[in-house]
Structures are given as C-alpha cells and as structure tokens.
Amino acid sequence: MDPADFWAEFQEGDNQPEDKGENLASTVSTIVNSSGEEEQKEAQSEDTGKGAAHREEEPRDHQAEDTRSRDAHFIEGEPWSGDLLTSDLAIRYSSYGERNEEECRDAATKFTDLRTIISDINTRGPSCIPSAFNDSALNLPQFVQLMETFVGEDAPLAAVEELTFLIQREYVETEEEKNALLAKVRHDALLARQKLVLQALFEKWDNDGSGFLELEEIEGVLAKYKEGMESEAVTRGRENLSSSQSQRGSRKLSVTEFIRYILGLIRQLPGPEEEVYENMVEFLTASVERTQAEKLRGASRRKWLQHIQSVAETSGGRFQPVYKAVFEALYKDAEANGNNKKISANIALLEQSSVRERWNEVLRYVACTSEDAIYVLNKTLTRDMKGVSFAAVDCGIPQHVPRVQYHGNIHFWNTERPVEERKGSLIVLPLMDVQQRVFGILSIDTLRELRDRNIFLAHEISFYQGVTNAFSTAYHHIQRQRNIVQLVSSALAWIYSRAPNIRAINTYLMEPCAEKAQGYVFRNMMHTDNNTGVSEIYSSPAILRRRDNLFRDYLFKCADSSEVITTDAYGERHIAVPIRDPSGRALGVLDLNTGHCRDLPAHEYQDLQKMLQMLQGACYEILEEEPSSDVQNKAVLEAERGPGQRRVGVLFHRFMLQDLRQCVSKLDHQSFAELKSYKEPPVMVHSILKAVLLLFCPAWDESEEIHSWNQCKLKVNSDLIRKILFFDPTAQSVQLHPEILAKYIKGIPRGAVWKHGSIPAEHLYNWAFTCLSLMELSQKMQNAQSPSLVSLAAPNQM
C-alpha cells in the first residue's frame, strides 16, 4: 500500500472529536500494548479485524472510554499503571537478536572448559539498550517513538486507537519476507555466539593477556587436526588472511583476526558448518592445557586489563584516570605475579617539536609513578640523548635490557642516584595505534628493587604487551571522544551566524553505567551559547543519570531510539539529535534549545539539516578508519596532511566544501543566466561574486575590475566552475588574506541570501563562506607554535 494512501485513509477515517486534555503518555499506551501483543502473537493480522469490529461497538464517551482502557490494558500480565517510559521498552526489547544471557548460557553449556571466560566476557560486554538506526526497519522502542512523534501531544486516545487498528489492518508482511527476516535473525544470533566462543578461546590461549597469538603456533596445532588430513584447508586459510595483516607482514593475530581466520577456515572444511565449528573449537580448546595457577594468573590479568578500558569509557574524556589505572595494573601484577618486586613506570608520547626552526620527533613524558615524578614528568627525550626508547619507536618491538648497569646506552633521569645503585632491568614497549603506527612508549624498570632477582620473566613481558594494547585502546577511545567534541565545535561555529533562533546547544556523550542493566549515562561535554558563538568544553563533565533527570528524559529517548526528538522542557523548545556510530547506535546527543521558537525558519532549518549531515559524515570518517588505511592518502586539503589533531580541526569544513563543490558542479549556463541578466545587480549579489573572484584573482582587490559588474560577470563561465571544483583554500599557494575575503562576505546575512532566491548566488555564498572558514583555521594552525602529537609507521614485524 502506498504510504500517501495509507495516511490519507487514516485521516479520512479519523472523525472522532478531539479531547485536548488527553495525556500524551496514555495516547501512546495503546500503541505499545497493541504492538506488544502483535509481537507476542507474531503479527497474526487475522485477529485485528475482530478487534476493529468490536471497537466500533464501543460507546464514544471519551472519559469513560479512557478509564476502561486503562483498566483493561495489561503489560506482560501486570495491570498498566497509565504511565509509559520508552526507556523501559528499550531496556526490555532492544537486545532482540543480540547476544544475551540465554545465548551465553547455551555456549557455556556446550564448551564447559570455556565457561568461566565466556561468563566474564558477557559481564563486561556493552549495553544493548540503545537501538541501531535502520532506514528500512524499526524495532519496538523506535516504533513507539515514531508513533509518539506522529500523533503529537494533543491527540485524543480514540484517535490513537484508530491509528493503531489501521496499522494492524494495513501492515502486510509476506511469508517470504517473514522467513527471510527470521533467517537473518537466526544467522546473526549464530554468528554472535560463534564469535563469543572464539573470543573466549583466544583468551584461553593468550593467558597472559598480550593481545596477540603467534600464527605459527596456531598453524602448528591446526596441522594436527584430524591427523593432518585437512592441511590443505589450513594452508588456504593462511592465504585468506586479511590484507591489512598480510601487508604489515605480521606473524601475530589479534583477537579480531583470529576469529576471522578460524571462521574462514571452518567454511572451507567439509561437513555441516555448525558441526565442523563445534569439532574445531573442542579440538583447539583441548590443545591448550593450563594449570590452576596459570588459570588464576590469567583471570587476574584479564580483570586488570579490562579495568583500564572500563576507566577510559567512564573517564569523561580525561587521560589522568587511565594513566592511574595502567600503573595500578603494573603494581598489582608485580606484587602478585612478579615476586613482589618494586617497579617504576612511565608513559611518553611522541611529539613533533620545533628546534631552531627544524621539526624533530621527541618523546614527552606525560605520566609516571609517583617516586619518579620530580625527575621524569614533562621532560623530553630527544634522539641525540642516550637511551633505547627511540629504538623501540623505530623498530616497533619491545627493547629489553636485563642488566642496565652493563648496557652503556641508558639515560638515567635521576642523576642523583649513585652509580653503584644503577642496577636492575628495563623494558621499553612501543605504544601502537590500530594502523600499527608508534605514538609513544611505556617504560618499566626495577631500579628501586634491591634484591638481585629483579629480571622480568617471559610471562611478565607478555602481560606488559597486553597493558600497552589496553592503554592504546583506551587512549584512542578518549582521543576519538575529543575529536568528536572538536568536530561538533567546528559545526556549531559554522551554524552560529546562520541560525540565530537556536539559543544554546549542549553536547552530551554516552558512557556505560556501572550497572549494566541501566545501560548508560550522559556526560555534558560542552555548552555553546549561540548568541555569542562561544563554546565551553568542560574539564570535568557533569554526569546525567536517567533516574535523576526526568525532565530531560527526551535525551535518553533520543539515544534509546537513535532518532531525532522534538519536545518542550522547562518551558522551552528542544531538538535532541543523535550522533551515531557506524553501526547506527547513538554515541552522543546534541540538545538544541530554540527557546520559544517552536518552528525554525525554512533557511535556518535547511542549514541545520546540512550541518548535521556533514557532522555525521565527518564522525563516520573518524570512527571508521581501518587499521590498513592511510590517512594521508585520504587527505583532500593540504591542511589535512599535518598531524592528526590539525586534520580533525578542518575535517567538518572539508566535508562542507566537498558538498558545495558537488552543488556548484550541477550549475550550468542557464543557472548563471539570471546573474548575467542584471545590469545593476543587488549589492549583495555583487559582493558574493567579488569574494569568489578574489580567491582566483587576488590582484583585483580594490581595483576597477572588481567594482565593475560588467567585468565581474565576464568571469562567470564554465572555467570558473572548474576552478571552484579544484580550489584548496588551505594551500600555501593561496595569496589572498582571509581579512580581505571577510570584508566582502561576512557582512551578508544568511537569511537575506535565502530570501533573494537565487540558487547560484546561494551556492557561491556558501562556498566562499566555507573557504573563508578554512583559510582562517589554516592561518591559526600555522601560527600555533605548540608541539603536535605524531605517530611513526613501524616496519613490518617478521
């Protein structure tokens, strides 16, 4: 049925008198009850006709009808209280098709040797409450939210019930569609269960938490599978390893690569896939024997490594709690598994620093254990100083010095320590990002240990590698949060002068809740006053919990459904917009306050939509970067080829520039005919064209040509379009100063351009305005003398 016909039929059939006093919660309740019953009855539409016929016989007294409806409705066998929280539905139903407790128990029952690890993984897994956005399907919380938005705040209960029964009657799902959906759900559930078990298998093999398994060791075990009869399939599995793993020449597999490798191998073996899978897992599980002491050591280390990640996810975008968690993990392991030896540790990040007008990499120590703070913290290590740290950076592998007193190339920060006390072991481990680039080091030493038995054992070194992996994951999680806040700040600076009816914007990011059943909390990361354009990024973001913020429930509804919510709160209009991750789930929410303006003017709404679209695209690019991707090759603008933070600073405007290039590319001679037809153009149109032309003809500034309309319009041709499509406002070859461009473009109100109604003038205005923003940002970055964090590609590890 055509959607237009559907809603038209509903509107024609809705001839019930309105009751303005009806409560919104009760208007939604019928939808929930009906849709919930439909889901429990597997959408058997044959019953809906009886319900509709019975409804026609009911009296039309709304007050009595409302009372009977409340008395008659039951939610999961319990009388309905008359209240509805979308969050309850999200918590209860959004995990449909996801990994759940029942699946974990089923997997643990089949593979008893992995039961403890499977249970542990499930406990620390992410919350399933937020629903993934899908442009072609809705789950229950999303459906309820859609209906709540559609019916509005003043719809009577009778109208909502009519809509409910209309949907039940008209919604048709063919047997093929239903079977296809069920097959997809079963396949997704099976794949999730398989990945869960293989993750547990990986952790059993990687008992010390290094984060990697040796490929040769795995192949050696697989060669014995079925007494070597499947050796050819094992060889093919090696050939099918991901390109990223092959390109870097690594002989180690991460957990993701291990899962992909084993699943790919299983598909090549003969027999039913599920049976082959179970046989393979049982074989690999039995191939590794662990003593009780090793199991306890592995369990403790997994807990400490997971704590580092948990701290990062609940730190509010701060690094200090993560540094503390890393040192605590090292201390606990040294006490429990390292013969209680005394250790010192520090973390240094790679920076690009200017020395005598030359840029060089240095290591800046950003964190250390308390005993070494006065000697190490905020110090920098350069390549011309003693030490093995840059060897770890350049090689991408740990540098272990068992006896520092005999090495001869160790830099001792504490120069007050006597030479005879400079004894112990040192290990320097590179910190690597997902692209296998080194961005810093973790150093651990035993110089404070007075006993002779102060050498690091193999299982300790494996654990330290796991700590570097956990820290890298945690560090980049926080860095991504900061990048997103910076992208939002750039986007809000762009919308500032274009949508004056937006009074303020609060930026919230989601964090997991300590109680997994509660899902998540919000962190208020940034407040933007749109009257002044000033954004304040909070150093200690406040926490918003669902139970403590009933009047901000719209924020949680937005995150639960990953849909836009418009509502009134505290007497003002609010628009809550989700910031989604690549899977479609919300990772944050923008709360736009429009005050008493209920509907934005058309041009402000259009610009807001464009801003949100570009912001989401920029977020996707930040979040979707693959381990094998080369960010430098993705660069569109010259300014993006600098360090990572500089790239993030221009990324939103680059997306906007690319979008405007596409808009301009669609203009032709007929589009410009209106502009050329002017004998005396409006001052605004002439100023826009001046700004565009000055970018290509900077010598025209204050010349007769720039003030002559006849000269200007001669430049409006296909060659101008070609120049616009390839122009980079951040390139060093650009000769025009931003101040000159601003003189022509900044004084033009965005609303005036929209009211003029000229599409070419609007596109050119937006393009020139975006070029100006990029030029100002580029100039700011060039003038900044502060060091930038960098990372260096590590050579292939063979």
CSV table of C-alpha atoms in Angstrom, one decimal, residues 478-763:
chain,number,residue,atom,x,y,z
A,478,ILE,CA,39.4,9.1,24.7
A,479,GLN,CA,41.1,10.7,21.7
A,480,ARG,CA,38.1,9.8,19.5
A,481,GLN,CA,35.8,11.4,22.1
A,482,ARG,CA,37.8,14.6,22.0
A,483,ASN,CA,37.9,14.5,18.2
A,484,ILE,CA,34.1,14.3,18.1
A,485,VAL,CA,33.7,17.2,20.5
A,486,GLN,CA,36.1,19.2,18.3
A,487,LEU,CA,34.1,18.3,15.2
A,488,VAL,CA,30.9,19.4,17.0
A,489,SER,CA,32.6,22.6,18.0
A,490,SER,CA,33.5,23.3,14.3
A,491,ALA,CA,30.0,22.5,13.2
A,492,LEU,CA,28.4,24.8,15.8
A,493,ALA,CA,30.8,27.6,14.8
A,494,TRP,CA,29.5,27.2,11.2
A,495,ILE,CA,25.8,27.3,12.2
A,496,TYR,CA,26.4,30.2,14.7
A,497,SER,CA,25.6,33.1,12.3
A,498,ARG,CA,23.1,31.1,10.2
A,499,ALA,CA,20.6,30.1,12.8
A,500,PRO,CA,20.1,32.9,15.3
A,501,ASN,CA,16.9,31.2,16.6
A,502,ILE,CA,18.9,28.5,18.2
A,503,ARG,CA,19.8,29.9,21.6
A,504,ALA,CA,22.1,27.3,23.0
A,505,ILE,CA,23.5,23.8,22.3
A,506,ASN,CA,24.6,21.2,24.9
A,507,THR,CA,26.8,18.3,23.7
A,508,TYR,CA,26.4,15.0,25.5
A,509,LEU,CA,28.4,11.8,25.1
A,510,MET,CA,27.3,8.5,26.4
A,511,GLU,CA,29.2,6.4,28.9
A,512,PRO,CA,28.4,2.8,30.1
A,513,CYS,CA,26.7,2.6,33.5
A,514,ALA,CA,28.3,0.8,36.4
A,515,GLU,CA,25.2,-1.3,36.5
A,516,LYS,CA,25.0,-2.9,33.1
A,517,ALA,CA,21.2,-3.3,33.3
A,518,GLN,CA,20.8,0.5,33.5
A,519,GLY,CA,22.7,0.9,30.2
A,520,TYR,CA,24.4,4.3,30.1
A,521,VAL,CA,24.7,7.8,31.5
A,522,PHE,CA,25.4,11.1,29.7
A,523,ARG,CA,28.4,13.4,30.1
A,524,ASN,CA,27.8,17.0,29.4
A,525,MET,CA,31.0,17.7,27.4
A,526,MET,CA,30.4,21.1,26.0
A,527,HIS,CA,28.0,24.1,26.2
A,528,THR,CA,27.7,26.5,23.3
A,529,ASP,CA,26.0,29.9,23.6
A,530,ASN,CA,24.7,30.5,20.1
A,531,ASN,CA,24.1,34.2,20.8
A,532,THR,CA,27.9,34.7,21.1
A,533,GLY,CA,29.2,31.7,19.3
A,534,VAL,CA,31.4,30.8,22.3
A,535,SER,CA,31.8,27.1,23.2
A,536,GLU,CA,32.9,26.0,26.7
A,537,ILE,CA,34.4,22.5,26.8
A,538,TYR,CA,34.2,21.2,30.4
A,539,SER,CA,37.3,19.8,32.0
A,540,SER,CA,35.2,17.7,34.4
A,541,PRO,CA,32.0,17.0,32.6
A,542,ALA,CA,28.9,16.5,34.7
A,543,ILE,CA,27.1,13.2,34.7
A,544,LEU,CA,23.3,12.9,33.9
A,545,ARG,CA,21.6,9.7,35.0
A,546,ARG,CA,18.2,8.7,33.7
A,547,ARG,CA,16.6,8.3,37.1
A,548,ASP,CA,17.8,11.8,38.3
A,549,ASN,CA,16.7,13.7,35.1
A,550,LEU,CA,13.0,13.0,34.5
A,551,PHE,CA,12.6,16.3,32.7
A,552,ARG,CA,15.5,15.5,30.4
A,553,ASP,CA,14.1,12.1,29.5
A,554,TYR,CA,13.9,13.3,25.9
A,555,LEU,CA,17.7,13.0,25.8
A,556,PHE,CA,17.6,9.3,26.8
A,557,LYS,CA,14.7,8.6,24.4
A,558,CYS,CA,16.8,10.1,21.6
A,559,ALA,CA,19.7,7.8,22.5
A,560,ASP,CA,17.5,4.8,23.0
A,561,SER,CA,15.9,5.0,19.6
A,562,SER,CA,18.8,6.8,17.7
A,563,GLU,CA,16.1,9.1,16.3
A,564,VAL,CA,15.6,12.9,16.5
A,565,ILE,CA,13.3,14.0,19.3
A,566,THR,CA,11.5,17.4,19.4
A,567,THR,CA,9.8,18.3,22.7
A,568,ASP,CA,9.2,21.1,25.3
A,569,ALA,CA,11.2,21.1,28.5
A,570,TYR,CA,11.5,23.8,31.2
A,571,GLY,CA,9.1,26.0,29.1
A,572,GLU,CA,11.4,26.0,26.0
A,573,ARG,CA,11.6,24.1,22.8
A,574,HIS,CA,14.3,21.4,22.4
A,575,ILE,CA,15.5,19.4,19.5
A,576,ALA,CA,17.6,16.3,20.5
A,577,VAL,CA,19.7,14.9,17.7
A,578,PRO,CA,21.7,11.7,18.0
A,579,ILE,CA,25.4,11.4,16.9
A,580,ARG,CA,25.6,7.9,15.6
A,581,ASP,CA,28.5,5.4,15.3
A,582,PRO,CA,29.0,3.4,12.1
A,583,SER,CA,26.6,0.6,13.4
A,584,GLY,CA,23.8,3.2,13.7
A,585,ARG,CA,23.7,3.4,17.5
A,586,ALA,CA,23.9,6.7,19.3
A,587,LEU,CA,27.2,7.6,20.9
A,588,GLY,CA,26.1,11.1,21.9
A,589,VAL,CA,23.3,13.6,21.7
A,590,LEU,CA,23.1,17.3,20.7
A,591,ASP,CA,20.5,19.2,22.6
A,592,LEU,CA,19.5,22.3,20.7
A,593,ASN,CA,17.5,24.9,22.6
A,594,THR,CA,15.3,27.1,20.4
A,595,GLY,CA,13.7,28.9,23.3
A,596,HIS,CA,10.1,30.0,22.5
A,597,CYS,CA,10.6,29.5,18.7
A,598,ARG,CA,8.7,26.3,18.0
A,599,ASP,CA,9.5,26.1,14.3
A,600,LEU,CA,12.7,27.3,12.8
A,601,PRO,CA,12.5,29.5,9.7
A,602,ALA,CA,13.0,27.5,6.5
A,603,HIS,CA,16.5,28.6,5.7
A,604,GLU,CA,17.7,28.0,9.3
A,605,TYR,CA,16.1,24.6,9.3
A,606,GLN,CA,17.8,23.8,5.9
A,607,ASP,CA,21.2,25.0,7.2
A,608,LEU,CA,20.7,22.9,10.4
A,609,GLN,CA,20.0,19.8,8.4
A,610,LYS,CA,23.0,20.4,6.2
A,611,MET,CA,25.3,21.0,9.3
A,612,LEU,CA,24.1,17.8,11.0
A,613,GLN,CA,24.5,15.8,7.8
A,614,MET,CA,28.1,17.0,7.3
A,615,LEU,CA,28.9,16.5,11.0
A,616,GLN,CA,27.7,12.9,10.9
A,617,GLY,CA,29.8,12.2,7.8
A,618,ALA,CA,32.9,13.6,9.5
A,619,CYS,CA,32.2,11.5,12.6
A,620,TYR,CA,31.9,8.4,10.5
A,621,GLU,CA,35.3,9.1,8.8
A,622,ILE,CA,36.9,9.4,12.3
A,623,LEU,CA,35.3,6.3,13.6
A,624,GLU,CA,35.5,4.1,10.5
A,625,GLU,CA,39.3,4.3,9.9
A,626,GLU,CA,40.6,0.8,9.2
A,627,PRO,CA,43.9,-0.5,10.5
A,628,SER,CA,45.3,-0.6,6.9
A,629,SER,CA,44.0,2.8,5.9
A,630,ASP,CA,46.5,5.6,5.2
A,631,VAL,CA,45.0,8.8,6.5
A,632,GLN,CA,47.4,10.9,4.4
A,633,ASN,CA,46.1,9.3,1.2
A,634,LYS,CA,42.6,10.3,2.2
A,635,ALA,CA,43.5,13.9,2.6
A,636,VAL,CA,41.6,16.3,0.3
A,637,LEU,CA,43.1,19.5,1.6
A,638,GLU,CA,46.7,20.5,2.2
A,639,ALA,CA,45.9,21.3,5.8
A,640,GLU,CA,44.9,17.6,6.4
A,641,ARG,CA,48.4,16.4,5.7
A,642,GLY,CA,49.6,17.6,9.0
A,643,PRO,CA,49.4,15.8,12.4
A,644,GLY,CA,46.1,14.2,13.4
A,645,GLN,CA,44.7,17.0,15.5
A,646,ARG,CA,45.2,19.5,12.7
A,647,ARG,CA,43.3,17.2,10.4
A,648,VAL,CA,40.3,17.0,12.8
A,649,GLY,CA,40.3,20.8,13.1
A,650,VAL,CA,39.4,21.2,9.4
A,651,LEU,CA,37.5,17.9,8.8
A,652,PHE,CA,34.0,19.3,9.2
A,653,HIS,CA,34.7,22.2,6.9
A,654,ARG,CA,36.3,19.9,4.3
A,655,PHE,CA,33.1,17.8,4.2
A,656,MET,CA,31.1,21.0,3.8
A,657,LEU,CA,33.5,22.2,1.0
A,658,GLN,CA,33.1,18.8,-0.8
A,659,ASP,CA,29.3,19.0,-0.6
A,660,LEU,CA,29.4,22.6,-2.0
A,661,ARG,CA,31.7,21.5,-4.8
A,662,GLN,CA,29.0,19.0,-5.9
A,663,CYS,CA,26.3,21.7,-5.7
A,664,VAL,CA,28.4,24.1,-7.9
A,665,SER,CA,29.2,21.3,-10.4
A,666,LYS,CA,25.5,21.0,-11.2
A,667,LEU,CA,25.3,24.6,-12.2
A,668,ASP,CA,25.3,25.4,-16.0
A,669,HIS,CA,25.0,28.4,-18.3
A,670,GLN,CA,21.2,28.5,-17.7
A,671,SER,CA,21.8,28.6,-14.0
A,672,PHE,CA,24.0,31.7,-14.3
A,673,ALA,CA,21.8,33.4,-16.9
A,674,GLU,CA,19.9,35.2,-14.1
A,675,LEU,CA,23.1,36.6,-12.7
A,676,LYS,CA,24.4,37.8,-16.1
A,677,SER,CA,21.0,39.4,-16.9
A,678,TYR,CA,21.5,42.1,-14.2
A,679,LYS,CA,22.5,45.5,-15.5
A,680,GLU,CA,22.8,46.8,-11.9
A,681,PRO,CA,22.8,43.8,-9.6
A,682,PRO,CA,21.8,43.9,-5.9
A,683,VAL,CA,24.8,44.9,-3.8
A,684,MET,CA,24.6,41.5,-2.0
A,685,VAL,CA,25.0,39.6,-5.3
A,686,HIS,CA,27.9,41.7,-6.4
A,687,SER,CA,29.7,41.3,-3.1
A,688,ILE,CA,29.3,37.5,-3.3
A,689,LEU,CA,30.8,37.4,-6.7
A,690,LYS,CA,33.6,39.7,-5.6
A,691,ALA,CA,34.5,37.3,-2.8
A,692,VAL,CA,34.6,34.4,-5.2
A,693,LEU,CA,36.6,36.1,-7.9
A,694,LEU,CA,39.2,37.5,-5.4
A,695,LEU,CA,40.1,33.9,-4.5
A,696,PHE,CA,41.3,33.4,-8.0
A,697,CYS,CA,42.3,37.0,-8.9
A,698,PRO,CA,43.8,38.4,-5.7
A,699,ALA,CA,45.4,41.3,-7.6
A,700,TRP,CA,41.8,42.6,-8.3
A,701,ASP,CA,41.4,43.8,-4.7
A,702,GLU,CA,40.3,47.4,-4.7
A,703,SER,CA,40.8,47.6,-8.4
A,704,GLU,CA,38.4,49.0,-11.0
A,705,GLU,CA,37.7,45.5,-12.3
A,706,ILE,CA,36.4,44.2,-9.0
A,707,HIS,CA,34.0,47.1,-8.7
A,708,SER,CA,32.8,46.8,-12.3
A,709,TRP,CA,29.8,44.4,-12.7
A,710,ASN,CA,30.5,44.1,-16.4
A,711,GLN,CA,34.0,42.9,-15.7
A,712,CYS,CA,32.9,40.5,-13.0
A,713,LYS,CA,30.1,38.8,-14.9
A,714,LEU,CA,32.5,38.1,-17.8
A,715,LYS,CA,34.3,35.7,-15.4
A,716,VAL,CA,31.1,33.7,-14.7
A,717,ASN,CA,31.6,30.8,-17.0
A,718,SER,CA,32.5,27.1,-17.1
A,719,ASP,CA,36.1,27.9,-16.3
A,720,LEU,CA,35.0,29.5,-13.0
A,721,ILE,CA,33.2,26.3,-12.1
A,722,ARG,CA,36.2,24.2,-12.9
A,723,LYS,CA,38.4,26.4,-10.7
A,724,ILE,CA,35.9,26.1,-7.8
A,725,LEU,CA,35.9,22.3,-8.0
A,726,PHE,CA,39.7,22.1,-7.6
A,727,PHE,CA,40.4,25.0,-5.3
A,728,ASP,CA,42.1,24.3,-2.0
A,729,PRO,CA,41.7,27.3,0.4
A,730,THR,CA,44.3,25.8,2.7
A,731,ALA,CA,47.1,25.5,0.1
A,732,GLN,CA,50.2,27.6,0.7
A,733,SER,CA,49.8,28.9,-2.9
A,734,VAL,CA,46.7,30.9,-2.0
A,735,GLN,CA,47.7,34.6,-1.9
A,736,LEU,CA,44.6,36.2,-0.7
A,737,HIS,CA,44.5,37.1,3.0
A,738,PRO,CA,41.4,36.0,4.9
A,739,GLU,CA,40.7,39.5,6.1
A,740,ILE,CA,40.2,40.8,2.6
A,741,LEU,CA,37.7,37.9,1.8
A,742,ALA,CA,35.9,38.6,5.1
A,743,LYS,CA,35.4,42.2,4.1
A,744,TYR,CA,33.1,41.1,1.3
A,745,ILE,CA,31.4,38.0,2.6
A,746,LYS,CA,30.9,38.3,6.4
A,747,GLY,CA,28.6,41.3,6.4
A,748,ILE,CA,26.0,39.5,4.3
A,749,PRO,CA,23.1,38.0,6.4
A,750,ARG,CA,22.4,34.3,5.5
A,751,GLY,CA,18.7,35.0,5.7
A,752,ALA,CA,19.0,37.7,3.0
A,753,VAL,CA,20.7,35.3,0.6
A,754,TRP,CA,18.0,32.8,1.1
A,755,LYS,CA,15.2,35.4,0.6
A,756,HIS,CA,16.8,36.5,-2.6
A,757,GLY,CA,16.0,33.1,-4.1
A,758,SER,CA,19.0,32.7,-6.5
A,759,ILE,CA,20.4,29.2,-6.3
A,760,PRO,CA,23.8,30.2,-7.9
A,761,ALA,CA,24.2,33.1,-5.5
A,762,GLU,CA,23.4,30.8,-2.6
A,763,HIS,CA,25.8,28.1,-3.6
